[in-house]
Amino acid sequence: MDIETGKWIRPVCDLVYPQDGRIPEETRLIQGKEPELLQVLEIPLAETGNDFGFECENRSVLPGKWNIPGWVKPQHLIERCENFPYILHNELKYVNPSSLQALPKEQRYTLQLVRTREILVQKSSSGKTGWRGTLQTLNGQTLTDAKITDPTFVEKLETGYNPTGDYLVTVSLSMPWAPPDWEGEAPSWKLIVGVIEISNG
């Protein structure tokens, strides 16, 4: 999020990876380390970026050094939680890009910060790898069986961590993808991409 406006920003290397805008390791590492949740980052960005047809938050990464001028506390982010009727537009596990394209640009969003009442996790089944999560927000919105892509949180889960209590969770939409037996438009799946524990202290 832009620290001044509170608006979401998704940095993308859309010239290097025009298919999805991923950030290469040599670009994102700061003093040899991956950026962490709650760090304030200074990143050289263009005013616009490739939206890949539906992502309104994208801004192209420009040449230059990334810096970490500070940190924020989890409590400072609580006021940034948005009170939308649903987690990312609907009650499903995915959003069709065409439904986003049908909305005015100011109503499109593919990133959302929510505060959970609880988050339940389980190992992926049916031969899939990784972890999946089900969460309920303080406002009663739910997201069921979403893939967890936060690498730090996944690492904790792999060591036996059992999440309890309140969390701030960032939910994002994936690039469109359809499983082999899918009929119709390839959807963008809702992902749990960032999990921050709110201190009880």
Short mmCIF file of C-alpha atoms in Angstrom, two decimals:
data_model
loop_
_atom_site.label_atom_id
_atom_site.label_comp_id
_atom_site.label_asym_id
_atom_site.label_seq_id
_atom_site.Cartn_x
_atom_site.Cartn_y
_atom_site.Cartn_z
CA MET A 1 0.00 0.00 0.00
CA ASP A 2 1.08 3.55 -0.68
CA ILE A 3 1.95 4.84 2.78
CA GLU A 4 0.46 8.27 2.00
CA THR A 5 -2.71 7.43 0.07
CA GLY A 6 -3.50 3.98 1.45
CA LYS A 7 -4.07 2.71 -2.09
CA TRP A 8 -2.81 -0.68 -3.17
CA ILE A 9 0.23 -0.97 -5.44
CA ARG A 10 1.41 -4.15 -7.15
CA PRO A 11 4.95 -3.68 -8.55
CA VAL A 12 5.36 -5.56 -11.83
CA CYS A 13 8.31 -6.22 -14.13
CA ASP A 14 6.06 -6.24 -17.17
CA LEU A 15 8.85 -5.62 -19.67
CA VAL A 16 10.91 -8.56 -18.39
CA TYR A 17 7.89 -10.84 -17.88
CA PRO A 18 5.11 -9.55 -20.15
CA GLN A 19 2.99 -12.64 -19.44
CA ASP A 20 2.54 -12.03 -15.69
CA GLY A 21 4.87 -9.25 -14.47
CA ARG A 22 6.68 -11.33 -11.84
CA ILE A 23 9.62 -9.68 -10.03
CA PRO A 24 12.96 -11.47 -10.63
CA GLU A 25 15.07 -12.25 -7.60
CA GLU A 26 17.93 -9.98 -8.61
CA THR A 27 15.52 -7.06 -8.66
CA ARG A 28 13.63 -7.62 -5.40
CA LEU A 29 16.42 -8.73 -3.04
CA ILE A 30 17.55 -5.99 -0.65
CA GLN A 31 21.06 -6.58 0.70
CA GLY A 32 20.62 -10.21 -0.31
CA LYS A 33 17.32 -10.69 1.56
CA GLU A 34 13.71 -10.98 0.48
CA PRO A 35 11.42 -8.10 1.49
CA GLU A 36 9.28 -8.93 4.51
CA LEU A 37 5.74 -8.14 5.56
CA LEU A 38 5.48 -4.89 7.58
CA GLN A 39 8.61 -3.40 6.00
CA VAL A 40 8.28 0.02 4.42
CA LEU A 41 9.82 -0.23 0.96
CA GLU A 42 11.12 2.46 -1.35
CA ILE A 43 10.77 1.15 -4.90
CA PRO A 44 11.29 3.15 -8.11
CA LEU A 45 7.96 2.87 -9.93
CA ALA A 46 6.31 4.26 -13.02
CA GLU A 47 2.94 5.95 -12.70
CA THR A 48 1.28 3.11 -14.63
CA GLY A 49 1.85 -0.54 -15.53
CA ASN A 50 0.44 -3.40 -17.57
CA ASP A 51 -2.87 -4.39 -15.97
CA PHE A 52 -3.01 -7.72 -17.87
CA GLY A 53 -6.60 -6.90 -18.66
CA PHE A 54 -7.97 -6.78 -15.11
CA GLU A 55 -5.42 -5.75 -12.41
CA CYS A 56 -5.86 -2.04 -11.70
CA GLU A 57 -3.13 -1.79 -9.02
CA ASN A 58 -0.13 -2.59 -11.24
CA ARG A 59 2.80 -0.19 -11.64
CA SER A 60 5.96 -0.96 -13.59
CA VAL A 61 9.24 -1.27 -11.70
CA LEU A 62 11.86 1.20 -12.92
CA PRO A 63 15.66 0.74 -12.74
CA GLY A 64 17.08 1.66 -9.37
CA LYS A 65 17.80 0.43 -5.87
CA TRP A 66 15.14 -0.81 -3.45
CA ASN A 67 15.45 0.47 0.14
CA ILE A 68 13.88 -0.22 3.54
CA PRO A 69 13.46 3.08 5.44
CA GLY A 70 11.45 1.53 8.27
CA TRP A 71 8.77 -0.76 9.60
CA VAL A 72 5.10 -0.48 10.54
CA LYS A 73 3.30 -2.19 13.42
CA PRO A 74 0.39 -4.53 12.69
CA GLN A 75 -1.98 -2.30 14.67
CA HIS A 76 -1.31 0.56 12.25
CA LEU A 77 -2.76 -1.51 9.40
CA ILE A 78 -6.07 -2.34 11.05
CA GLU A 79 -7.61 0.92 9.83
CA ARG A 80 -6.67 -0.07 6.27
CA CYS A 81 -9.00 -3.08 6.31
CA GLU A 82 -11.73 -2.49 3.77
CA ASN A 83 -15.35 -3.24 4.61
CA PHE A 84 -16.58 -4.62 1.27
CA PRO A 85 -19.63 -6.91 1.06
CA TYR A 86 -17.40 -9.78 -0.09
CA ILE A 87 -13.76 -10.76 -0.08
CA LEU A 88 -12.76 -9.73 -3.61
CA HIS A 89 -16.11 -9.15 -5.31
CA ASN A 90 -18.07 -12.35 -4.61
CA GLU A 91 -18.54 -15.32 -2.27
CA LEU A 92 -16.77 -17.76 -4.61
CA LYS A 93 -13.13 -18.91 -4.57
CA TYR A 94 -12.47 -17.13 -7.86
CA VAL A 95 -13.42 -14.13 -9.99
CA ASN A 96 -13.82 -14.18 -13.76
CA PRO A 97 -11.64 -11.49 -15.38
CA SER A 98 -14.54 -10.59 -17.68
CA SER A 99 -16.65 -9.60 -14.65
CA LEU A 100 -13.89 -7.22 -13.53
CA GLN A 101 -13.57 -5.80 -17.03
CA ALA A 102 -17.30 -5.04 -16.96
CA LEU A 103 -16.83 -2.80 -13.91
CA PRO A 104 -15.70 0.85 -14.00
CA LYS A 105 -11.96 0.98 -13.24
CA GLU A 106 -12.53 2.68 -9.89
CA GLN A 107 -14.61 -0.32 -8.76
CA ARG A 108 -12.08 -2.98 -9.77
CA TYR A 109 -9.75 -4.36 -7.12
CA THR A 110 -7.62 -7.48 -7.02
CA LEU A 111 -6.02 -6.99 -3.59
CA GLN A 112 -7.79 -6.71 -0.26
CA LEU A 113 -6.72 -6.53 3.39
CA VAL A 114 -9.08 -8.22 5.85
CA ARG A 115 -9.05 -8.85 9.58
CA THR A 116 -9.94 -12.40 10.48
CA ARG A 117 -12.08 -13.81 13.22
CA GLU A 118 -10.33 -17.11 12.60
CA ILE A 119 -8.19 -18.83 10.00
CA LEU A 120 -8.23 -22.60 9.57
CA VAL A 121 -5.44 -24.31 7.65
CA GLN A 122 -4.89 -27.74 6.17
CA LYS A 123 -2.45 -29.54 3.94
CA SER A 124 -3.54 -29.67 0.33
CA SER A 125 -5.13 -32.99 -0.63
CA SER A 126 -5.62 -34.94 -3.85
CA GLY A 127 -1.94 -34.93 -4.69
CA LYS A 128 -1.60 -31.16 -4.55
CA THR A 129 1.31 -29.57 -2.70
CA GLY A 130 1.23 -26.76 -0.20
CA TRP A 131 -1.37 -25.45 2.23
CA ARG A 132 -4.88 -24.08 1.95
CA GLY A 133 -6.80 -21.82 4.29
CA THR A 134 -10.36 -20.94 5.21
CA LEU A 135 -10.99 -17.63 6.92
CA GLN A 136 -13.82 -15.55 8.30
CA THR A 137 -13.53 -11.81 8.75
CA LEU A 138 -14.80 -9.78 11.69
CA ASN A 139 -17.63 -8.64 9.41
CA GLY A 140 -18.72 -12.21 8.66
CA GLN A 141 -17.30 -12.57 5.15
CA THR A 142 -15.79 -15.96 4.36
CA LEU A 143 -13.19 -17.40 2.01
CA THR A 144 -13.01 -21.17 1.78
CA ASP A 145 -10.13 -23.45 0.79
CA ALA A 146 -7.86 -20.77 -0.71
CA LYS A 147 -4.26 -21.54 -1.61
CA ILE A 148 -1.74 -20.02 0.82
CA THR A 149 1.27 -18.49 -0.96
CA ASP A 150 2.84 -16.50 1.90
CA PRO A 151 6.24 -18.29 2.11
CA THR A 152 6.98 -17.27 5.71
CA PHE A 153 3.57 -18.42 6.94
CA VAL A 154 3.87 -21.69 5.00
CA GLU A 155 7.28 -22.30 6.57
CA LYS A 156 5.75 -21.87 10.04
CA LEU A 157 2.91 -24.25 9.17
CA GLU A 158 5.42 -26.86 8.02
CA THR A 159 7.03 -26.78 11.48
CA GLY A 160 3.71 -27.44 13.22
CA TYR A 161 2.47 -23.90 13.84
CA ASN A 162 -1.26 -23.76 14.67
CA PRO A 163 -2.74 -20.31 13.95
CA THR A 164 -5.13 -19.00 16.61
CA GLY A 165 -6.54 -15.56 17.26
CA ASP A 166 -6.76 -12.49 15.04
CA TYR A 167 -4.76 -11.98 11.85
CA LEU A 168 -4.52 -9.41 9.10
CA VAL A 169 -4.69 -11.25 5.80
CA THR A 170 -3.97 -9.96 2.32
CA VAL A 171 -6.01 -11.72 -0.35
CA SER A 172 -5.01 -11.39 -4.01
CA LEU A 173 -6.28 -12.66 -7.35
CA SER A 174 -4.08 -14.96 -9.40
CA MET A 175 -3.45 -14.70 -13.08
CA PRO A 176 -6.24 -16.55 -14.96
CA TRP A 177 -5.86 -20.32 -14.83
CA ALA A 178 -8.24 -23.20 -15.40
CA PRO A 179 -7.77 -26.86 -14.37
CA PRO A 180 -7.96 -29.46 -17.16
CA ASP A 181 -11.64 -30.30 -16.62
CA TRP A 182 -12.77 -26.67 -16.29
CA GLU A 183 -15.56 -25.44 -18.54
CA GLY A 184 -15.78 -21.81 -19.61
CA GLU A 185 -13.57 -18.81 -18.90
CA ALA A 186 -10.29 -19.31 -17.06
CA PRO A 187 -10.85 -17.67 -13.65
CA SER A 188 -8.56 -15.72 -11.34
CA TRP A 189 -8.31 -17.61 -8.05
CA LYS A 190 -8.31 -15.95 -4.63
CA LEU A 191 -4.99 -16.49 -2.86
CA ILE A 192 -3.93 -15.91 0.74
CA VAL A 193 -0.69 -14.05 0.00
CA GLY A 194 0.15 -12.39 3.32
CA VAL A 195 -0.66 -13.33 6.93
CA ILE A 196 0.21 -10.97 9.80
CA GLU A 197 -0.45 -11.88 13.43
CA ILE A 198 -1.95 -9.09 15.52
CA SER A 199 -0.18 -8.91 18.85
CA ASN A 200 -2.39 -9.33 21.89
CA GLY A 201 -0.04 -7.14 23.89
#
